[in-house]
Amino acid sequence: SRARRGRVENPEHAPFVDRLARLHQILNERHFAGSLRTIQVRLSDRMKRCLGEYRTADHGGSPSIVLSRRHLRRDGWSAAADTLLHEMIHQWQHETGLPLDHGREFRRKARAVGIPPRATEAG
């Protein structure tokens, strides 16, 4: 659908997306020495179980990170920042040619940046 590909955004998300984009920059500098590309960070009203997702380029698009709006609303900015950082590790994996998984390299990097080295879902 057009909305899924990010062509139609909820205007109410704009201030949150701006803050998430700034947070991506800060976390990139702090934990990845600024090496990650600047990518689109979006919110989804449709994500129910998943807290966030790193999406590789598909259908000619660009990679993006999508966070659950429900997660941000329910769990707050601190939890959303941890989820963003989790997805940024997947971005790092992708940009450095590592497999996109929660294997040894993911767990090592998660510990290095100070987040739990596991996948989480909304409970």
Short mmCIF file of C-alpha atoms in Angstrom, two decimals:
data_model
loop_
_atom_site.label_atom_id
_atom_site.label_comp_id
_atom_site.label_asym_id
_atom_site.label_seq_id
_atom_site.Cartn_x
_atom_site.Cartn_y
_atom_site.Cartn_z
CA SER A 1 0.00 0.00 0.00
CA ARG A 2 1.07 3.60 -0.44
CA ALA A 3 0.98 4.22 3.32
CA ARG A 4 3.19 1.21 4.05
CA ARG A 5 5.87 2.50 1.70
CA GLY A 6 5.87 5.81 3.57
CA ARG A 7 4.35 7.93 0.79
CA VAL A 8 1.46 8.98 3.04
CA GLU A 9 2.52 9.99 6.53
CA ASN A 10 0.30 10.84 9.47
CA PRO A 11 0.86 14.60 10.00
CA GLU A 12 0.48 14.07 13.75
CA HIS A 13 3.71 12.06 13.68
CA ALA A 14 5.86 14.95 12.42
CA PRO A 15 7.13 16.29 15.78
CA PHE A 16 7.87 12.76 17.00
CA VAL A 17 9.63 11.81 13.77
CA ASP A 18 11.74 14.99 13.97
CA ARG A 19 12.78 14.10 17.50
CA LEU A 20 13.56 10.50 16.48
CA ALA A 21 15.68 11.76 13.56
CA ARG A 22 17.69 13.95 15.94
CA LEU A 23 18.02 11.03 18.34
CA HIS A 24 19.30 8.86 15.47
CA GLN A 25 22.04 11.46 14.82
CA ILE A 26 23.01 11.62 18.51
CA LEU A 27 23.10 7.84 18.94
CA ASN A 28 25.01 7.47 15.66
CA GLU A 29 27.73 9.81 16.93
CA ARG A 30 27.79 8.29 20.40
CA HIS A 31 27.80 4.59 19.55
CA PHE A 32 28.83 4.27 15.89
CA ALA A 33 31.36 7.13 15.55
CA GLY A 34 28.96 8.80 13.10
CA SER A 35 29.49 6.00 10.59
CA LEU A 36 25.83 5.15 9.91
CA ARG A 37 24.03 6.78 7.01
CA THR A 38 21.22 9.22 7.74
CA ILE A 39 18.04 7.28 7.00
CA GLN A 40 14.33 7.91 7.36
CA VAL A 41 12.89 7.15 10.79
CA ARG A 42 9.12 6.73 10.79
CA LEU A 43 6.30 5.83 13.15
CA SER A 44 3.68 3.24 12.37
CA ASP A 45 0.13 3.19 13.68
CA ARG A 46 -0.18 -0.35 12.31
CA MET A 47 2.55 -2.14 14.29
CA LYS A 48 0.87 -4.04 17.08
CA ARG A 49 3.30 -6.69 18.34
CA CYS A 50 6.62 -5.47 16.95
CA LEU A 51 8.23 -2.49 18.69
CA GLY A 52 10.41 -1.52 15.76
CA GLU A 53 11.85 -2.71 12.49
CA TYR A 54 14.82 -1.98 10.27
CA ARG A 55 13.70 -2.14 6.65
CA THR A 56 16.22 -2.59 3.88
CA ALA A 57 15.62 -0.83 0.58
CA ASP A 58 12.82 -2.55 -1.27
CA HIS A 59 10.87 -1.62 -4.40
CA GLY A 60 13.39 1.09 -5.19
CA GLY A 61 13.03 2.77 -1.82
CA SER A 62 15.65 3.55 0.78
CA PRO A 63 16.41 1.76 4.05
CA SER A 64 14.36 3.03 6.99
CA ILE A 65 13.69 2.42 10.65
CA VAL A 66 10.06 2.18 11.68
CA LEU A 67 8.96 2.34 15.32
CA SER A 68 5.57 1.51 16.73
CA ARG A 69 3.58 4.62 17.66
CA ARG A 70 1.80 2.51 20.27
CA HIS A 71 5.20 1.60 21.82
CA LEU A 72 6.25 5.25 22.03
CA ARG A 73 2.90 6.30 23.51
CA ARG A 74 2.76 3.41 26.01
CA ASP A 75 6.42 3.02 27.00
CA GLY A 76 7.84 6.52 26.56
CA TRP A 77 10.93 8.07 25.04
CA SER A 78 13.53 6.10 27.00
CA ALA A 79 12.14 2.77 25.82
CA ALA A 80 11.69 4.11 22.28
CA ALA A 81 15.34 5.26 22.30
CA ASP A 82 16.44 1.73 23.22
CA THR A 83 14.29 0.33 20.40
CA LEU A 84 15.76 2.87 17.98
CA LEU A 85 19.26 1.85 19.06
CA HIS A 86 18.33 -1.83 18.60
CA GLU A 87 17.24 -1.09 15.03
CA MET A 88 20.37 0.98 14.46
CA ILE A 89 22.41 -2.13 15.24
CA HIS A 90 20.55 -3.84 12.39
CA GLN A 91 21.37 -0.80 10.24
CA TRP A 92 25.03 -1.19 11.23
CA GLN A 93 24.90 -4.90 10.35
CA HIS A 94 23.40 -4.09 6.95
CA GLU A 95 25.85 -1.28 6.16
CA THR A 96 28.88 -3.38 7.16
CA GLY A 97 27.80 -6.51 5.28
CA LEU A 98 26.93 -8.59 8.33
CA PRO A 99 23.86 -10.85 8.42
CA LEU A 100 20.68 -9.16 9.70
CA ASP A 101 20.04 -11.29 12.75
CA HIS A 102 20.28 -11.40 16.53
CA GLY A 103 23.40 -13.57 16.45
CA ARG A 104 26.81 -13.18 18.06
CA GLU A 105 27.76 -9.87 16.38
CA PHE A 106 24.37 -8.33 17.19
CA ARG A 107 24.63 -9.38 20.85
CA ARG A 108 28.20 -8.12 21.11
CA LYS A 109 27.27 -4.72 19.66
CA ALA A 110 24.13 -4.48 21.83
CA ARG A 111 26.21 -5.02 24.97
CA ALA A 112 28.73 -2.45 23.72
CA VAL A 113 26.03 0.22 23.29
CA GLY A 114 24.31 -0.65 26.56
CA ILE A 115 21.03 -2.28 25.54
CA PRO A 116 19.74 -5.81 26.23
CA PRO A 117 21.09 -8.14 23.53
CA ARG A 118 17.75 -9.62 22.52
CA ALA A 119 14.72 -9.03 20.35
CA THR A 120 11.63 -7.78 22.13
CA GLU A 121 7.97 -7.65 21.30
CA ALA A 122 5.13 -5.76 22.85
CA GLY A 123 3.65 -7.73 25.71
#
